[in-house]
């Protein structure tokens, strides 16, 4: 049973207010990296090599299709999932790949569009563009230096958000 059991350890949000999320800033309730980056540990001795590390971006919506695939199932085509099946990446059968991710949070009207290392962030009336690989602490707002990228991510966020259920 121990060998064939898939165990997942993670969190649904970043650290609470007294947590140290270094090198990130932000915490639970914020869409800064300290509020959205969380640990993910997966153990499955029968199928996964121990000690592997992956840089694959993953969000909680990916758990349904990934765990369904691990159990040998597939989503009902009439009810497509919002997430992506990342089992091939976790098993080392595919390389990690960049993808677009979106978040929103009603408090402070927060929104994020993430495309690879680039992150559009809206908090209340303020908007930012960060390269989170080069600026993990989200300090250098690049929206004036890269206006085309800023506008593209802002527009993609608006399109994604319009397809979501209202708060």
Coordinates of N, CA and C in Angstrom, one line a residue:
X1 N 0.8 -1.2 0.0 CA 0.0 0.0 0.0 C 0.9 1.3 0.0
X2 N 1.9 1.2 0.8 CA 2.8 2.4 0.9 C 3.4 2.7 -0.5
X3 N 3.8 1.7 -1.2 CA 4.5 1.9 -2.5 C 3.5 2.4 -3.6
X4 N 2.2 2.0 -3.5 CA 1.3 2.3 -4.5 C 0.4 3.5 -4.2
X5 N 0.6 4.2 -3.0 CA -0.2 5.3 -2.6 C 0.4 6.6 -3.0
X6 N -0.3 7.4 -3.7 CA 0.1 8.8 -4.1 C -0.2 9.7 -3.0
X7 N 0.8 10.4 -2.5 CA 0.6 11.4 -1.4 C 1.0 12.8 -1.9
X8 N 0.1 13.7 -1.7 CA 0.3 15.1 -2.1 C 0.3 16.0 -0.8
X9 N 1.3 16.8 -0.7 CA 1.4 17.8 0.4 C 1.5 19.2 -0.2
X10 N 0.6 20.1 0.1 CA 0.6 21.4 -0.4 C -0.2 22.4 0.5
X11 N -0.4 23.6 0.0 CA -1.3 24.5 0.7 C -2.1 25.2 -0.3
X12 N -3.2 25.9 0.1 CA -4.0 26.6 -0.9 C -3.7 28.0 -1.0
X13 N -2.7 28.5 -0.2 CA -2.3 29.9 -0.3 C -1.0 30.1 0.4
X14 N -0.4 31.3 0.3 CA 0.8 31.6 0.9 C 0.7 31.7 2.4
X15 N 1.8 32.1 3.0 CA 1.8 32.2 4.5 C 0.9 33.2 5.1
X16 N 0.5 32.9 6.3 CA -0.4 33.8 7.0 C 0.4 35.0 7.5
X17 N -0.2 35.9 8.2 CA 0.4 37.2 8.4 C 1.8 37.2 9.2
X18 N 2.0 36.2 10.0 CA 3.3 36.2 10.7 C 4.3 35.2 10.0
X19 N 4.0 34.7 8.9 CA 4.9 33.8 8.2 C 6.1 34.6 7.5
X20 N 7.2 33.9 7.3 CA 8.3 34.4 6.6 C 8.3 33.8 5.2
X21 N 7.9 34.5 4.2 CA 7.8 34.0 2.9 C 9.1 34.3 2.0
X22 N 10.2 34.7 2.7 CA 11.4 35.1 2.0 C 11.7 34.1 0.9
X23 N 12.1 34.4 -0.3 CA 12.5 35.8 -0.7 C 11.3 36.6 -1.3
X24 N 10.1 36.1 -1.1 CA 8.9 36.7 -1.7 C 8.3 37.7 -0.7
X25 N 7.5 38.6 -1.2 CA 6.7 39.5 -0.4 C 5.2 39.1 -0.6
X26 N 4.4 39.5 0.4 CA 3.0 39.1 0.3 C 2.7 37.9 1.2
X27 N 1.4 37.7 1.4 CA 1.0 36.6 2.3 C -0.4 36.2 1.9
X28 N -1.0 35.4 2.7 CA -2.4 34.9 2.4 C -3.3 36.1 2.2
X29 N -4.1 36.0 1.2 CA -5.0 37.1 0.8 C -4.5 38.1 -0.1
X30 N -3.2 37.9 -0.6 CA -2.6 38.8 -1.6 C -2.1 38.0 -2.8
X31 N -2.1 38.6 -3.9 CA -1.7 37.9 -5.1 C -0.2 38.2 -5.5
X32 N 0.5 38.8 -4.5 CA 2.0 38.9 -4.6 C 2.5 37.4 -4.5
X33 N 3.7 37.2 -4.9 CA 4.3 35.8 -4.9 C 4.2 35.1 -3.6
X34 N 4.4 35.9 -2.5 CA 4.3 35.3 -1.2 C 2.9 34.8 -0.8
X35 N 1.9 35.2 -1.6 CA 0.6 34.8 -1.3 C 0.1 33.7 -2.2
X36 N 0.9 33.4 -3.3 CA 0.4 32.4 -4.3 C 1.4 31.2 -4.4
X37 N 2.7 31.5 -4.1 CA 3.7 30.4 -4.3 C 3.7 29.6 -3.0
X38 N 3.4 28.3 -3.2 CA 3.4 27.4 -2.0 C 4.1 26.1 -2.3
X39 N 4.6 25.4 -1.3 CA 5.3 24.1 -1.5 C 4.3 23.1 -2.1
X40 N 4.9 22.2 -2.9 CA 4.1 21.0 -3.4 C 5.1 19.9 -3.3
X41 N 4.7 18.9 -2.5 CA 5.5 17.7 -2.4 C 4.7 16.5 -2.8
X42 N 5.1 15.7 -3.8 CA 4.4 14.6 -4.2 C 5.3 13.3 -4.0
X43 N 4.7 12.3 -3.5 CA 5.4 11.0 -3.2 C 4.5 9.9 -3.8
X44 N 5.2 9.1 -4.6 CA 4.5 7.9 -5.2 C 5.6 6.9 -5.6
X45 N 6.1 6.1 -4.6 CA 7.2 5.3 -4.9 C 7.1 4.3 -6.1
X46 N 5.9 3.9 -6.4 CA 5.7 2.9 -7.5 C 5.9 3.6 -8.8
X47 N 5.7 4.9 -8.9 CA 5.8 5.6 -10.2 C 6.7 6.7 -10.3
X48 N 7.1 7.3 -9.2 CA 8.0 8.5 -9.3 C 9.3 8.3 -8.6
X49 N 10.3 8.8 -9.3 CA 11.7 8.7 -8.8 C 11.8 9.7 -7.6
X50 N 12.4 9.2 -6.5 CA 12.5 10.1 -5.3 C 13.6 11.2 -5.5
X51 N 13.4 12.3 -4.9 CA 14.4 13.3 -4.9 C 14.4 14.2 -6.2
X52 N 13.4 14.0 -7.1 CA 13.3 14.9 -8.3 C 12.7 16.2 -7.9
X53 N 13.1 17.2 -8.6 CA 12.6 18.6 -8.4 C 12.2 19.1 -9.8
X54 N 11.1 19.9 -9.8 CA 10.5 20.4 -11.0 C 10.2 21.9 -10.9
X55 N 10.4 22.6 -12.0 CA 10.1 24.0 -12.0 C 8.7 24.2 -12.7
X56 N 8.0 23.1 -12.9 CA 6.7 23.2 -13.6 C 5.7 24.1 -12.8
X57 N 5.2 25.2 -13.4 CA 4.2 26.0 -12.7 C 2.9 25.1 -12.7
X58 N 2.3 25.1 -11.5 CA 1.1 24.3 -11.2 C 0.2 25.1 -10.3
X59 N -1.1 25.0 -10.6 CA -2.1 25.7 -9.7 C -3.1 24.6 -9.2
X60 N -3.9 24.9 -8.2 CA -4.8 23.9 -7.6 C -5.8 23.3 -8.6
X61 N -6.1 24.1 -9.6 CA -7.1 23.6 -10.6 C -6.5 22.4 -11.4
X62 N -5.1 22.2 -11.4 CA -4.5 21.1 -12.1 C -4.6 19.8 -11.3
X63 N -5.0 19.8 -10.0 CA -5.1 18.6 -9.3 C -6.1 17.7 -9.8
X64 N -7.3 18.2 -10.2 CA -8.4 17.3 -10.7 C -7.9 16.5 -11.9
X65 N -7.5 17.1 -13.0 CA -7.1 16.3 -14.1 C -5.8 15.4 -13.9
X66 N -4.9 16.0 -13.1 CA -3.7 15.2 -12.8 C -4.0 14.0 -12.0
X67 N -4.7 14.1 -10.9 CA -5.0 13.0 -10.0 C -6.0 12.0 -10.7
X68 N -6.9 12.5 -11.5 CA -7.8 11.7 -12.3 C -6.9 10.8 -13.3
X69 N -5.9 11.4 -13.9 CA -5.1 10.6 -14.8 C -4.3 9.6 -14.0
X70 N -3.8 9.9 -12.8 CA -3.0 9.0 -12.0 C -3.9 7.8 -11.6
X71 N -5.2 8.0 -11.5 CA -6.1 6.9 -11.2 C -6.6 6.1 -12.4
X72 N -6.1 6.6 -13.6 CA -6.4 5.9 -14.8 C -7.7 6.4 -15.5
X73 N -8.2 7.6 -15.0 CA -9.4 8.1 -15.6 C -9.1 9.3 -16.5
X74 N -10.2 9.8 -17.1 CA -10.1 11.0 -17.9 C -11.3 11.9 -17.6
X75 N -11.2 13.2 -17.7 CA -12.4 14.1 -17.4 C -13.5 13.8 -18.4
X76 N -14.7 14.0 -18.0 CA -15.9 13.9 -18.9 C -15.8 15.0 -19.9
X77 N -15.8 14.7 -21.2 CA -15.6 15.7 -22.3 C -16.7 16.8 -22.2
X78 N -17.9 16.4 -21.7 CA -19.0 17.4 -21.5 C -18.7 18.4 -20.4
X79 N -17.7 18.1 -19.6 CA -17.4 19.0 -18.4 C -15.9 19.2 -18.4
X80 N -15.3 19.9 -19.3 CA -13.9 20.1 -19.3 C -13.4 20.8 -18.0
X81 N -12.2 20.4 -17.6 CA -11.7 20.9 -16.3 C -11.0 22.3 -16.7
X82 N -10.8 23.1 -15.6 CA -10.1 24.3 -15.8 C -8.6 24.1 -15.7
X83 N -8.1 23.0 -15.2 CA -6.7 22.7 -15.0 C -6.1 21.9 -16.1
X84 N -4.9 21.6 -16.0 CA -4.1 20.8 -17.0 C -3.6 19.5 -16.3
X85 N -3.6 18.4 -17.0 CA -3.1 17.2 -16.5 C -1.5 17.3 -16.6
X86 N -0.9 17.4 -15.4 CA 0.5 17.5 -15.4 C 1.2 16.2 -14.9
X87 N 0.5 15.1 -14.9 CA 1.1 13.8 -14.5 C 2.3 13.5 -15.4
X88 N 2.3 13.6 -16.7 CA 3.5 13.3 -17.5 C 4.7 14.1 -17.0
X89 N 4.6 15.3 -16.6 CA 5.7 16.1 -16.1 C 6.1 15.6 -14.8
X90 N 5.2 15.3 -13.9 CA 5.5 14.8 -12.6 C 6.3 13.4 -12.6
X91 N 5.9 12.6 -13.6 CA 6.5 11.3 -13.8 C 7.9 11.4 -14.6
X92 N 8.2 12.6 -15.0 CA 9.5 12.8 -15.8 C 9.4 12.3 -17.2
X93 N 8.2 12.1 -17.8 CA 7.9 11.7 -19.1 C 7.9 12.9 -20.1
X94 N 7.6 14.1 -19.6 CA 7.6 15.3 -20.3 C 8.4 16.4 -19.6
X95 N 9.0 17.3 -20.3 CA 9.7 18.4 -19.7 C 8.7 19.5 -19.2
X96 N 9.1 20.2 -18.1 CA 8.3 21.3 -17.7 C 8.1 22.3 -18.8
X97 N 6.9 23.0 -18.8 CA 6.6 24.0 -19.8 C 6.0 25.2 -19.2
X98 N 6.2 26.3 -19.8 CA 5.6 27.6 -19.4 C 4.1 27.6 -19.8
X99 N 3.3 28.3 -19.1 CA 1.9 28.4 -19.4 C 1.4 29.6 -18.8
X100 N 0.2 30.1 -19.3 CA -0.4 31.3 -18.8 C -1.3 30.8 -17.6
X101 N -1.2 31.6 -16.5 CA -2.0 31.4 -15.3 C -2.7 32.7 -14.9
X102 N -3.8 32.6 -14.4 CA -4.6 33.7 -14.0 C -5.2 33.5 -12.6
X103 N -5.2 34.6 -11.8 CA -5.8 34.6 -10.5 C -6.6 35.9 -10.3
X104 N -7.6 35.8 -9.4 CA -8.3 37.0 -9.0 C -8.7 36.9 -7.6
X105 N -8.8 38.0 -6.9 CA -9.2 37.9 -5.5 C -10.0 39.2 -5.2
X106 N -11.1 39.0 -4.7 CA -12.1 40.2 -4.5 C -11.5 41.3 -3.6
X107 N -10.8 40.9 -2.6 CA -10.2 41.9 -1.7 C -9.2 42.8 -2.5
X108 N -9.3 44.1 -2.4 CA -8.5 45.0 -3.1 C -8.6 44.9 -4.6
X109 N -9.6 44.2 -5.1 CA -9.8 44.0 -6.5 C -8.5 43.5 -7.2
X110 N -7.9 42.5 -6.6 CA -6.6 42.0 -7.1 C -6.8 41.1 -8.4
X111 N -5.9 41.2 -9.3 CA -5.9 40.3 -10.5 C -4.5 40.1 -10.9
X112 N -4.2 38.9 -11.5 CA -2.9 38.5 -12.0 C -3.1 37.8 -13.3
X113 N -2.2 38.1 -14.3 CA -2.0 37.3 -15.5 C -0.5 37.0 -15.5
X114 N -0.2 35.7 -15.5 CA 1.2 35.3 -15.5 C 1.5 34.5 -16.7
X115 N 2.5 35.0 -17.4 CA 2.9 34.3 -18.7 C 4.4 34.1 -18.6
X116 N 4.8 32.8 -18.2 CA 6.2 32.5 -18.0 C 6.7 33.3 -16.8
X117 N 7.8 34.1 -17.0 CA 8.3 34.8 -15.9 C 7.7 36.2 -15.7
X118 N 6.8 36.6 -16.7 CA 6.1 37.9 -16.6 C 4.8 37.8 -15.9
X119 N 4.6 38.9 -15.1 CA 3.4 38.9 -14.2 C 2.8 40.3 -14.3
X120 N 1.5 40.4 -14.7 CA 0.7 41.6 -14.6 C 0.0 41.5 -13.3
X121 N 0.1 42.5 -12.5 CA -0.6 42.5 -11.2 C -1.4 43.8 -11.0
X122 N -2.7 43.6 -10.6 CA -3.5 44.8 -10.3 C -3.9 44.6 -8.8
X123 N -3.7 45.7 -8.1 CA -4.1 45.7 -6.7 C -4.8 47.1 -6.5
X124 N -6.1 47.0 -6.3 CA -7.0 48.3 -6.2 C -6.8 49.0 -7.5
X125 N -6.3 50.3 -7.4 CA -6.1 51.1 -8.6 C -4.7 51.1 -9.1
X126 N -3.8 50.3 -8.5 CA -2.4 50.2 -9.0 C -2.2 49.0 -9.9
X127 N -1.4 49.2 -10.9 CA -1.1 48.1 -11.8 C 0.4 48.0 -12.0
X128 N 0.9 46.8 -12.1 CA 2.3 46.5 -12.2 C 2.7 45.5 -13.3
X129 N 3.9 45.5 -13.7 CA 4.4 44.4 -14.6 C 5.8 44.1 -13.9
X130 N 5.9 42.8 -13.6 CA 7.1 42.3 -13.0 C 7.7 41.1 -13.8
X131 N 9.0 41.0 -13.8 CA 9.7 39.8 -14.2 C 10.0 39.1 -12.9
X132 N 9.2 38.1 -12.5 CA 9.4 37.4 -11.2 C 10.6 36.5 -11.1
X133 N 11.2 36.2 -12.3 CA 12.5 35.4 -12.2 C 13.6 36.3 -11.8
X134 N 13.6 37.5 -12.3 CA 14.7 38.5 -12.0 C 14.4 39.3 -10.8
X135 N 13.2 39.4 -10.4 CA 12.7 40.3 -9.4 C 11.7 39.6 -8.5
X136 N 12.2 38.6 -7.7 CA 11.4 37.8 -6.9 C 10.6 38.6 -5.8
X137 N 11.1 39.8 -5.4 CA 10.5 40.6 -4.4 C 9.5 41.6 -5.0
X138 N 9.3 41.5 -6.3 CA 8.3 42.4 -7.0 C 8.4 43.9 -6.6
X139 N 9.6 44.4 -6.9 CA 9.9 45.8 -6.6 C 10.0 46.7 -7.8
X140 N 10.5 46.1 -9.0 CA 10.8 46.9 -10.2 C 9.6 46.8 -11.1
X141 N 8.7 47.8 -11.0 CA 7.5 47.9 -11.9 C 8.0 48.3 -13.3
X142 N 7.8 47.4 -14.3 CA 8.3 47.6 -15.6 C 7.2 48.0 -16.6
X143 N 6.0 48.4 -16.1 CA 4.9 48.7 -17.1 C 5.3 49.8 -18.0
X144 N 6.0 50.8 -17.6 CA 6.4 51.9 -18.4 C 7.5 51.5 -19.4
X145 N 8.4 50.6 -19.0 CA 9.5 50.2 -19.9 C 9.1 49.2 -20.9
X146 N 8.0 48.5 -20.6 CA 7.5 47.4 -21.6 C 6.0 47.6 -21.8
X147 N 5.6 48.7 -22.3 CA 4.1 49.0 -22.4 C 3.4 48.0 -23.3
X148 N 4.0 47.4 -24.3 CA 3.2 46.4 -25.1 C 2.9 45.2 -24.4
X149 N 3.9 44.7 -23.7 CA 3.7 43.5 -22.8 C 2.7 43.7 -21.7
X150 N 2.9 44.9 -21.1 CA 1.9 45.3 -20.0 C 0.5 45.3 -20.5
X151 N 0.3 45.9 -21.7 CA -1.1 46.0 -22.2 C -1.6 44.6 -22.7
X152 N -0.7 43.8 -23.2 CA -1.2 42.4 -23.7 C -1.6 41.6 -22.5
X153 N -0.8 41.6 -21.4 CA -1.2 40.8 -20.2 C -2.5 41.4 -19.5
X154 N -2.6 42.7 -19.5 CA -3.8 43.3 -18.9 C -5.0 42.9 -19.7
X155 N -4.9 42.9 -21.0 CA -6.0 42.6 -21.9 C -6.4 41.1 -21.7
X156 N -5.4 40.2 -21.7 CA -5.6 38.8 -21.5 C -6.3 38.5 -20.1
X157 N -5.9 39.3 -19.1 CA -6.5 39.1 -17.8 C -8.0 39.5 -17.9
X158 N -8.3 40.6 -18.6 CA -9.7 41.1 -18.7 C -10.5 40.0 -19.5
X159 N -10.0 39.5 -20.5 CA -10.7 38.4 -21.3 C -11.0 37.2 -20.4
X160 N -9.9 36.7 -19.7 CA -10.1 35.6 -18.8 C -11.2 35.9 -17.7
X161 N -11.1 37.1 -17.1 CA -12.0 37.4 -16.0 C -13.4 37.5 -16.5
X162 N -13.6 38.0 -17.7 CA -15.0 38.1 -18.3 C -15.6 36.7 -18.5
X163 N -14.8 35.7 -18.6 CA -15.3 34.3 -18.7 C -15.6 33.6 -17.4
X164 N -15.2 34.3 -16.3 CA -15.4 33.7 -15.0 C -16.8 34.0 -14.4
X165 N -17.2 33.3 -13.5 CA -18.5 33.6 -12.8 C -18.2 34.9 -12.0
X166 N -19.3 35.7 -11.8 CA -19.1 36.9 -10.9 C -18.8 36.5 -9.5
X167 N -18.2 37.4 -8.8 CA -17.9 37.1 -7.3 C -19.1 36.8 -6.6

